[in-house]
Each structure stands twice: as C-alpha cells, then as structure tokens.
Amino acid sequence: LAKTTQPISMDSYEGQEVNITCSHNNIATNDYITWYQQFPSQGPRFIIQGYKTKVTNEVASLFIPADRKSSTLSLPRVSLSDTAVYYCLVGDPANAGGTSYGKLTFGQGTILTVHP
Amino acid sequence: GAGVSQSPSNKVTEKGKDVELRCDPISGHTALYWYRQSLGQGLEFLIYFQGNSAPDKSGLPSDRFSAERTGGSVSTLTIQRTQQEDSAVYLCASSLVGQGALVSEQFFGPGTRLTVL
C-alpha cells in the first residue's frame, strides 16, 4: 500500500485559499487518491477523490500532476469551521472488496488551523 | 438509520475486563471496517468485512481482539482482558463495494471512546 507524507500542521486565516500537498512516490497504477476531513470527536468524512489531473466539487479541488507522485488539496476561502485534520490516502477502490483497500492507512494527517 | 451508528459512545472499564463495542452500518453497505485512533494519532486499521466473505483480520493488534458481523449487517468488536494501551477511540465505517471509484467512500460512525483504568 502506497505510503503518504503530509505536513504535520498548517495555519491560515479566514478567506484565504489553503493548499495541502501530499507525497505518494510509490503510488500504483490502479490507485486513486482520496482526502478525508476529521473534526474533533468525530469520525473522518470524505472530501474528494481523484485519479489524475484536476477534480473539483462543491467544497474542494484536487490537483494531481501527470506523474501522480503527489497531490494537492485546495480549499478555497477557508472559514473557521474548516479547522480540522486532513488525511490523504491512496488505494485501489476497484479492489475495495479485496484486502489491499481494506487496509487503508490514514497516517497522522495535516492539522489545519484557521485563524480569524 | 441515515448514518453509521456506534454504541456505547463512551466506555470506561477496568484493566482485565472484557468489552464489546457495537457498530450498525448504513443499510445496504456490504463493506464494514474497524479502526482505532489513539490520542493525536491517525487511524489504525483493525479489521475488514466484505459481505459473507471471511474477514481480513490482519490489522488486529493481538489475539485479545476479535470481531464478528452477524447477517452481513451489525458488527461487534470484542476486546478481552483489556489493557491500558487499548484506550483509544474505536471507529467503525461502512461502504458500498463496486467497480467505480466513488462507491468506495467510507462513511464513519462517531466512534466509541474506550478508557481502560
């Protein structure tokens, strides 16, 4: 299972754009990149998933370069409520019924603190 | 229910006692996962169930940990002879399993905070 590396923490201010980069140098051909968000005392929540190039939804964008060895989660105009831990994961969703995806490793994530 | 539910929300026990943690997944989700999260740490995979297949138990930290899933729905994680290092939040998640990328999104419950004194 591909290992991911993220910054331990980041600070930002309300209204700014935040970019969190994740490194996954040994990502496999079938692996997708998924980001989760976790607030204190809650379980993680899915944010976005992608395979290559750019994916955008109502809360975030995900940028993946051609070599796929890294990815960047972009949060536009953050607010105080975006303060949370953000986890980057790689895995093969098509094999979710098998053992590789079932062994998702979340790592320690990135603690994002948004200041007023 | 609308989401994954877990019970109890908090459990305090004495060292050496057995505990049972319950997870009710989202109806229709065939995959169920248990994770453990120690204070300030990421999630540690414990065990994975997919339909009626034999579970992947490779993440269980010791033979004191076991889990079952009855009827492909509710799951129970049992920890025997609890130790202080078992203190953590135990999270359960469920997902649909299919060929598309997005169907593998895991939906998490609120967790059970276990404290072993």
PDB file of C-alpha atoms in Angstrom:
ATOM      1  CA  LEU A   1       0.000   0.000   0.000  1.00  0.00           C
ATOM      2  CA  ALA A   2       1.405   3.377  -1.047  1.00  0.00           C
ATOM      3  CA  LYS A   3       2.725   5.466   1.836  1.00  0.00           C
ATOM      4  CA  THR A   4       1.772   9.113   2.029  1.00  0.00           C
ATOM      5  CA  THR A   5       3.608  12.079   3.504  1.00  0.00           C
ATOM      6  CA  GLN A   6       1.868  15.291   4.526  1.00  0.00           C
ATOM      7  CA  PRO A   7       2.841  18.352   6.546  1.00  0.00           C
ATOM      8  CA  ILE A   8       2.029  17.872  10.210  1.00  0.00           C
ATOM      9  CA  SER A   9       0.306  21.226  10.533  1.00  0.00           C
ATOM     10  CA  MET A  10      -0.666  24.366   8.660  1.00  0.00           C
ATOM     11  CA  ASP A  11      -2.074  27.718   9.661  1.00  0.00           C
ATOM     12  CA  SER A  12      -4.271  30.015   7.635  1.00  0.00           C
ATOM     13  CA  TYR A  13      -6.690  32.902   8.003  1.00  0.00           C
ATOM     14  CA  GLU A  14     -10.326  33.220   7.142  1.00  0.00           C
ATOM     15  CA  GLY A  15     -10.962  33.909   3.479  1.00  0.00           C
ATOM     16  CA  GLN A  16      -7.627  32.587   2.263  1.00  0.00           C
ATOM     17  CA  GLU A  17      -7.073  29.666  -0.070  1.00  0.00           C
ATOM     18  CA  VAL A  18      -5.322  26.714   1.539  1.00  0.00           C
ATOM     19  CA  ASN A  19      -3.305  24.146  -0.365  1.00  0.00           C
ATOM     20  CA  ILE A  20      -2.235  20.939   1.366  1.00  0.00           C
ATOM     21  CA  THR A  21       0.211  18.785  -0.552  1.00  0.00           C
ATOM     22  CA  CYS A  22       0.593  15.049  -0.109  1.00  0.00           C
ATOM     23  CA  SER A  23       3.500  12.984  -1.426  1.00  0.00           C
ATOM     24  CA  HIS A  24       2.941   9.399  -2.561  1.00  0.00           C
ATOM     25  CA  ASN A  25       6.031   8.441  -4.521  1.00  0.00           C
ATOM     26  CA  ASN A  26       5.196   4.735  -4.872  1.00  0.00           C
ATOM     27  CA  ILE A  27       1.582   5.097  -5.948  1.00  0.00           C
ATOM     28  CA  ALA A  28       0.430   2.148  -8.045  1.00  0.00           C
ATOM     29  CA  THR A  29      -1.233   2.309 -11.437  1.00  0.00           C
ATOM     30  CA  ASN A  30      -4.683   1.416 -10.110  1.00  0.00           C
ATOM     31  CA  ASP A  31      -4.520   3.594  -7.015  1.00  0.00           C
ATOM     32  CA  TYR A  32      -6.828   6.547  -6.541  1.00  0.00           C
ATOM     33  CA  ILE A  33      -6.128   9.482  -4.232  1.00  0.00           C
ATOM     34  CA  THR A  34      -8.700  10.271  -1.589  1.00  0.00           C
ATOM     35  CA  TRP A  35      -8.870  13.002   1.021  1.00  0.00           C
ATOM     36  CA  TYR A  36     -10.787  12.869   4.284  1.00  0.00           C
ATOM     37  CA  GLN A  37     -11.525  15.557   6.848  1.00  0.00           C
ATOM     38  CA  GLN A  38     -11.845  14.915  10.571  1.00  0.00           C
ATOM     39  CA  PHE A  39     -13.224  17.258  13.206  1.00  0.00           C
ATOM     40  CA  PRO A  40     -12.518  16.679  16.900  1.00  0.00           C
ATOM     41  CA  SER A  41     -14.621  13.901  18.429  1.00  0.00           C
ATOM     42  CA  GLN A  42     -15.992  12.852  15.046  1.00  0.00           C
ATOM     43  CA  GLY A  43     -15.178  10.188  12.509  1.00  0.00           C
ATOM     44  CA  PRO A  44     -13.461  11.209   9.258  1.00  0.00           C
ATOM     45  CA  ARG A  45     -15.583  12.478   6.408  1.00  0.00           C
ATOM     46  CA  PHE A  46     -14.898  12.015   2.692  1.00  0.00           C
ATOM     47  CA  ILE A  47     -13.953  15.224   0.873  1.00  0.00           C
ATOM     48  CA  ILE A  48     -12.769  14.380  -2.623  1.00  0.00           C
ATOM     49  CA  GLN A  49     -11.237  11.646  -4.729  1.00  0.00           C
ATOM     50  CA  GLY A  50      -9.346  11.648  -7.989  1.00  0.00           C
ATOM     51  CA  TYR A  51      -7.042   9.710 -10.284  1.00  0.00           C
ATOM     52  CA  LYS A  52      -5.293  12.336 -12.386  1.00  0.00           C
ATOM     53  CA  THR A  53      -5.392  15.986 -13.454  1.00  0.00           C
ATOM     54  CA  LYS A  54      -7.992  18.020 -11.604  1.00  0.00           C
ATOM     55  CA  VAL A  55     -11.177  17.193  -9.754  1.00  0.00           C
ATOM     56  CA  THR A  56     -13.493  19.795  -8.279  1.00  0.00           C
ATOM     57  CA  ASN A  57     -16.583  19.527  -6.119  1.00  0.00           C
ATOM     58  CA  GLU A  58     -18.581  21.911  -4.003  1.00  0.00           C
ATOM     59  CA  VAL A  59     -16.060  22.008  -1.170  1.00  0.00           C
ATOM     60  CA  ALA A  60     -12.602  21.458  -2.629  1.00  0.00           C
ATOM     61  CA  SER A  61     -10.372  20.863  -5.621  1.00  0.00           C
ATOM     62  CA  LEU A  62      -7.797  18.157  -6.055  1.00  0.00           C
ATOM     63  CA  PHE A  63      -4.793  18.691  -8.307  1.00  0.00           C
ATOM     64  CA  ILE A  64      -2.795  15.691  -9.438  1.00  0.00           C
ATOM     65  CA  PRO A  65       0.261  16.114 -11.684  1.00  0.00           C
ATOM     66  CA  ALA A  66       0.990  13.783 -14.565  1.00  0.00           C
ATOM     67  CA  ASP A  67       3.429  11.618 -12.605  1.00  0.00           C
ATOM     68  CA  ARG A  68       0.848  11.217  -9.806  1.00  0.00           C
ATOM     69  CA  LYS A  69       3.593  11.150  -7.188  1.00  0.00           C
ATOM     70  CA  SER A  70       1.917  13.938  -5.284  1.00  0.00           C
ATOM     71  CA  SER A  71      -1.442  15.620  -4.979  1.00  0.00           C
ATOM     72  CA  THR A  72      -2.697  18.935  -3.639  1.00  0.00           C
ATOM     73  CA  LEU A  73      -5.955  19.509  -1.855  1.00  0.00           C
ATOM     74  CA  SER A  74      -7.150  23.068  -2.364  1.00  0.00           C
ATOM     75  CA  LEU A  75      -9.706  24.641  -0.049  1.00  0.00           C
ATOM     76  CA  PRO A  76     -10.983  27.969  -1.369  1.00  0.00           C
ATOM     77  CA  ARG A  77     -11.744  30.808   1.034  1.00  0.00           C
ATOM     78  CA  VAL A  78     -11.458  28.853   4.260  1.00  0.00           C
ATOM     79  CA  SER A  79     -13.517  29.676   7.313  1.00  0.00           C
ATOM     80  CA  LEU A  80     -13.048  28.914  10.993  1.00  0.00           C
ATOM     81  CA  SER A  81     -15.165  25.801  10.550  1.00  0.00           C
ATOM     82  CA  ASP A  82     -12.556  24.318   8.212  1.00  0.00           C
ATOM     83  CA  THR A  83     -10.229  23.846  11.170  1.00  0.00           C
ATOM     84  CA  ALA A  84      -9.732  20.085  11.173  1.00  0.00           C
ATOM     85  CA  VAL A  85      -7.318  17.281  10.390  1.00  0.00           C
ATOM     86  CA  TYR A  86      -6.998  16.417   6.705  1.00  0.00           C
ATOM     87  CA  TYR A  87      -5.891  12.949   5.631  1.00  0.00           C
ATOM     88  CA  CYS A  88      -4.533  11.896   2.268  1.00  0.00           C
ATOM     89  CA  LEU A  89      -4.935   8.255   1.285  1.00  0.00           C
ATOM     90  CA  VAL A  90      -4.085   6.201  -1.767  1.00  0.00           C
ATOM     91  CA  GLY A  91      -5.685   2.910  -2.652  1.00  0.00           C
ATOM     92  CA  ASP A  92      -7.426   0.914  -5.320  1.00  0.00           C
ATOM     93  CA  PRO A  93     -11.209   1.382  -4.945  1.00  0.00           C
ATOM     94  CA  ALA A  94     -11.882  -1.243  -7.576  1.00  0.00           C
ATOM     95  CA  ASN A  95     -10.305  -3.700  -5.205  1.00  0.00           C
ATOM     96  CA  ALA A  96     -12.298  -2.490  -2.237  1.00  0.00           C
ATOM     97  CA  GLY A  97     -13.647  -5.996  -1.931  1.00  0.00           C
ATOM     98  CA  GLY A  98     -10.142  -7.316  -1.566  1.00  0.00           C
ATOM     99  CA  THR A  99      -7.575  -6.899   1.157  1.00  0.00           C
ATOM    100  CA  SER A 100      -5.484  -4.045  -0.217  1.00  0.00           C
ATOM    101  CA  TYR A 101      -8.090  -1.314   0.027  1.00  0.00           C
ATOM    102  CA  GLY A 102      -9.429  -2.665   3.267  1.00  0.00           C
ATOM    103  CA  LYS A 103      -6.045  -1.896   4.774  1.00  0.00           C
ATOM    104  CA  LEU A 104      -6.272   1.844   4.266  1.00  0.00           C
ATOM    105  CA  THR A 105      -3.676   3.714   6.265  1.00  0.00           C
ATOM    106  CA  PHE A 106      -4.689   7.206   7.252  1.00  0.00           C
ATOM    107  CA  GLY A 107      -1.404   8.385   8.722  1.00  0.00           C
ATOM    108  CA  GLN A 108      -1.279  11.337  11.075  1.00  0.00           C
ATOM    109  CA  GLY A 109      -2.787  13.821   8.625  1.00  0.00           C
ATOM    110  CA  THR A 110      -2.376  17.586   8.480  1.00  0.00           C
ATOM    111  CA  ILE A 111      -3.780  19.705  11.271  1.00  0.00           C
ATOM    112  CA  LEU A 112      -5.208  22.818   9.627  1.00  0.00           C
ATOM    113  CA  THR A 113      -5.916  25.740  11.926  1.00  0.00           C
ATOM    114  CA  VAL A 114      -7.857  28.664  10.515  1.00  0.00           C
ATOM    115  CA  HIS A 115      -7.481  31.924  12.421  1.00  0.00           C
ATOM    116  CA  PRO A 116      -9.909  34.866  12.463  1.00  0.00           C
TER     117      PRO A 116
ATOM    118  CA  GLY B   1     -30.730   4.952  10.178  1.00  0.00           C
ATOM    119  CA  ALA B   2     -29.252   7.604   7.994  1.00  0.00           C
ATOM    120  CA  GLY B   3     -25.656   7.013   9.023  1.00  0.00           C
ATOM    121  CA  VAL B   4     -23.314   4.642  10.794  1.00  0.00           C
ATOM    122  CA  SER B   5     -24.087   4.367  14.482  1.00  0.00           C
ATOM    123  CA  GLN B   6     -21.887   3.049  17.258  1.00  0.00           C
ATOM    124  CA  SER B   7     -22.533   2.164  20.859  1.00  0.00           C
ATOM    125  CA  PRO B   8     -21.671   2.926  23.508  1.00  0.00           C
ATOM    126  CA  SER B   9     -20.299   6.390  22.815  1.00  0.00           C
ATOM    127  CA  ASN B  10     -18.083   6.131  25.868  1.00  0.00           C
ATOM    128  CA  LYS B  11     -16.882   3.127  27.808  1.00  0.00           C
ATOM    129  CA  VAL B  12     -14.788   3.121  30.944  1.00  0.00           C
ATOM    130  CA  THR B  13     -13.568  -0.230  32.135  1.00  0.00           C
ATOM    131  CA  GLU B  14     -11.032  -1.726  34.474  1.00  0.00           C
ATOM    132  CA  LYS B  15      -7.894  -3.438  33.306  1.00  0.00           C
ATOM    133  CA  GLY B  16      -8.523  -7.133  32.695  1.00  0.00           C
ATOM    134  CA  LYS B  17     -12.213  -6.814  31.884  1.00  0.00           C
ATOM    135  CA  ASP B  18     -13.763  -7.683  28.532  1.00  0.00           C
ATOM    136  CA  VAL B  19     -15.593  -5.078  26.451  1.00  0.00           C
ATOM    137  CA  GLU B  20     -17.898  -5.230  23.449  1.00  0.00           C
ATOM    138  CA  LEU B  21     -18.288  -2.386  21.002  1.00  0.00           C
ATOM    139  CA  ARG B  22     -21.145  -2.310  18.531  1.00  0.00           C
ATOM    140  CA  CYS B  23     -21.423  -0.895  15.025  1.00  0.00           C
ATOM    141  CA  ASP B  24     -24.568  -0.513  12.925  1.00  0.00           C
ATOM    142  CA  PRO B  25     -23.546   0.227   9.334  1.00  0.00           C
ATOM    143  CA  ILE B  26     -25.565   2.048   6.730  1.00  0.00           C
ATOM    144  CA  SER B  27     -28.234  -0.252   5.357  1.00  0.00           C
ATOM    145  CA  GLY B  28     -27.111  -1.913   2.150  1.00  0.00           C
ATOM    146  CA  HIS B  29     -23.407  -1.294   2.666  1.00  0.00           C
ATOM    147  CA  THR B  30     -21.577  -4.554   2.169  1.00  0.00           C
ATOM    148  CA  ALA B  31     -18.186  -3.493   3.478  1.00  0.00           C
ATOM    149  CA  LEU B  32     -17.513  -2.736   7.145  1.00  0.00           C
ATOM    150  CA  TYR B  33     -14.260  -1.552   8.698  1.00  0.00           C
ATOM    151  CA  TRP B  34     -12.990  -1.110  12.229  1.00  0.00           C
ATOM    152  CA  TYR B  35     -10.241   1.383  13.032  1.00  0.00           C
ATOM    153  CA  ARG B  36      -8.562   2.521  16.205  1.00  0.00           C
ATOM    154  CA  GLN B  37      -7.399   6.062  16.838  1.00  0.00           C
ATOM    155  CA  SER B  38      -5.183   6.880  19.775  1.00  0.00           C
ATOM    156  CA  LEU B  39      -4.998  10.434  21.070  1.00  0.00           C
ATOM    157  CA  GLY B  40      -3.443  12.719  18.481  1.00  0.00           C
ATOM    158  CA  GLN B  41      -2.738   9.877  16.070  1.00  0.00           C
ATOM    159  CA  GLY B  42      -4.067   8.782  12.713  1.00  0.00           C
ATOM    160  CA  LEU B  43      -6.416   5.875  12.242  1.00  0.00           C
ATOM    161  CA  GLU B  44      -5.070   2.354  12.587  1.00  0.00           C
ATOM    162  CA  PHE B  45      -6.851  -0.299  10.532  1.00  0.00           C
ATOM    163  CA  LEU B  46      -8.057  -3.273  12.590  1.00  0.00           C
ATOM    164  CA  ILE B  47     -10.370  -5.500  10.571  1.00  0.00           C
ATOM    165  CA  TYR B  48     -12.462  -5.510   7.408  1.00  0.00           C
ATOM    166  CA  PHE B  49     -15.634  -7.403   6.499  1.00  0.00           C
ATOM    167  CA  GLN B  50     -16.976  -7.761   2.969  1.00  0.00           C
ATOM    168  CA  GLY B  51     -20.340  -9.435   2.595  1.00  0.00           C
ATOM    169  CA  ASN B  52     -20.202 -13.049   3.683  1.00  0.00           C
ATOM    170  CA  SER B  53     -16.510 -13.476   2.958  1.00  0.00           C
ATOM    171  CA  ALA B  54     -14.025 -14.291   5.677  1.00  0.00           C
ATOM    172  CA  PRO B  55     -12.841 -11.063   7.295  1.00  0.00           C
ATOM    173  CA  ASP B  56      -9.393  -9.614   6.873  1.00  0.00           C
ATOM    174  CA  LYS B  57      -8.091  -9.732  10.437  1.00  0.00           C
ATOM    175  CA  SER B  58      -4.533  -8.776   9.646  1.00  0.00           C
ATOM    176  CA  GLY B  59      -4.769  -5.438  11.477  1.00  0.00           C
ATOM    177  CA  LEU B  60      -5.850  -6.826  14.830  1.00  0.00           C
ATOM    178  CA  PRO B  61      -3.048  -5.989  17.298  1.00  0.00           C
ATOM    179  CA  SER B  62      -3.315  -9.149  19.394  1.00  0.00           C
ATOM    180  CA  ASP B  63      -5.404 -12.264  19.920  1.00  0.00           C
ATOM    181  CA  ARG B  64      -7.327 -10.401  22.609  1.00  0.00           C
ATOM    182  CA  PHE B  65      -9.128  -8.595  19.802  1.00  0.00           C
ATOM    183  CA  SER B  66     -11.873 -10.256  17.790  1.00  0.00           C
ATOM    184  CA  ALA B  67     -14.814  -9.126  15.717  1.00  0.00           C
ATOM    185  CA  GLU B  68     -17.838 -10.616  14.102  1.00  0.00           C
ATOM    186  CA  ARG B  69     -20.501  -9.424  11.758  1.00  0.00           C
ATOM    187  CA  THR B  70     -23.874 -11.092  12.005  1.00  0.00           C
ATOM    188  CA  GLY B  71     -26.081 -11.387   8.945  1.00  0.00           C
ATOM    189  CA  GLY B  72     -23.879  -9.075   6.955  1.00  0.00           C
ATOM    190  CA  SER B  73     -25.023  -6.100   8.994  1.00  0.00           C
ATOM    191  CA  VAL B  74     -24.282  -5.324  12.656  1.00  0.00           C
ATOM    192  CA  SER B  75     -20.725  -5.866  13.852  1.00  0.00           C
ATOM    193  CA  THR B  76     -19.290  -6.335  17.309  1.00  0.00           C
ATOM    194  CA  LEU B  77     -15.666  -5.731  18.222  1.00  0.00           C
ATOM    195  CA  THR B  78     -14.647  -7.574  21.377  1.00  0.00           C
ATOM    196  CA  ILE B  79     -11.551  -6.853  23.414  1.00  0.00           C
ATOM    197  CA  GLN B  80     -10.725  -9.431  26.052  1.00  0.00           C
ATOM    198  CA  ARG B  81      -8.637  -8.777  29.145  1.00  0.00           C
ATOM    199  CA  THR B  82      -8.338  -5.093  28.343  1.00  0.00           C
ATOM    200  CA  GLN B  83      -5.049  -3.304  28.902  1.00  0.00           C
ATOM    201  CA  GLN B  84      -4.386   0.387  29.418  1.00  0.00           C
ATOM    202  CA  GLU B  85      -2.802   0.622  25.973  1.00  0.00           C
ATOM    203  CA  ASP B  86      -6.178  -0.366  24.497  1.00  0.00           C
ATOM    204  CA  SER B  87      -7.514   3.065  25.475  1.00  0.00           C
ATOM    205  CA  ALA B  88      -8.461   4.821  22.248  1.00  0.00           C
ATOM    206  CA  VAL B  89     -11.380   5.813  20.077  1.00  0.00           C
ATOM    207  CA  TYR B  90     -12.683   2.874  18.083  1.00  0.00           C
ATOM    208  CA  LEU B  91     -14.220   3.928  14.783  1.00  0.00           C
ATOM    209  CA  CYS B  92     -16.421   1.900  12.514  1.00  0.00           C
ATOM    210  CA  ALA B  93     -17.013   2.688   8.844  1.00  0.00           C
ATOM    211  CA  SER B  94     -19.084   1.149   6.084  1.00  0.00           C
ATOM    212  CA  SER B  95     -19.063   1.461   2.327  1.00  0.00           C
ATOM    213  CA  LEU B  96     -20.556   0.165  -0.861  1.00  0.00           C
ATOM    214  CA  VAL B  97     -18.215  -2.005  -2.881  1.00  0.00           C
ATOM    215  CA  GLY B  98     -18.164  -1.825  -6.626  1.00  0.00           C
ATOM    216  CA  GLN B  99     -16.082  -1.065  -9.658  1.00  0.00           C
ATOM    217  CA  GLY B 100     -16.431   2.684  -9.634  1.00  0.00           C
ATOM    218  CA  ALA B 101     -14.059   4.876  -7.661  1.00  0.00           C
ATOM    219  CA  LEU B 102     -16.575   6.835  -5.661  1.00  0.00           C
ATOM    220  CA  VAL B 103     -18.566   3.894  -4.405  1.00  0.00           C
ATOM    221  CA  SER B 104     -15.703   3.010  -2.104  1.00  0.00           C
ATOM    222  CA  GLU B 105     -16.206   6.137   0.020  1.00  0.00           C
ATOM    223  CA  GLN B 106     -16.175   5.117   3.650  1.00  0.00           C
ATOM    224  CA  PHE B 107     -18.823   6.543   5.952  1.00  0.00           C
ATOM    225  CA  PHE B 108     -17.692   6.729   9.536  1.00  0.00           C
ATOM    226  CA  GLY B 109     -19.600   6.480  12.766  1.00  0.00           C
ATOM    227  CA  PRO B 110     -18.958   8.806  15.707  1.00  0.00           C
ATOM    228  CA  GLY B 111     -16.755   6.276  17.446  1.00  0.00           C
ATOM    229  CA  THR B 112     -16.593   4.694  20.879  1.00  0.00           C
ATOM    230  CA  ARG B 113     -14.148   6.237  23.318  1.00  0.00           C
ATOM    231  CA  LEU B 114     -12.682   3.419  25.400  1.00  0.00           C
ATOM    232  CA  THR B 115     -10.831   4.193  28.595  1.00  0.00           C
ATOM    233  CA  VAL B 116      -9.114   1.384  30.449  1.00  0.00           C
ATOM    234  CA  LEU B 117      -8.218   2.270  34.007  1.00  0.00           C
TER     235      LEU B 117
END
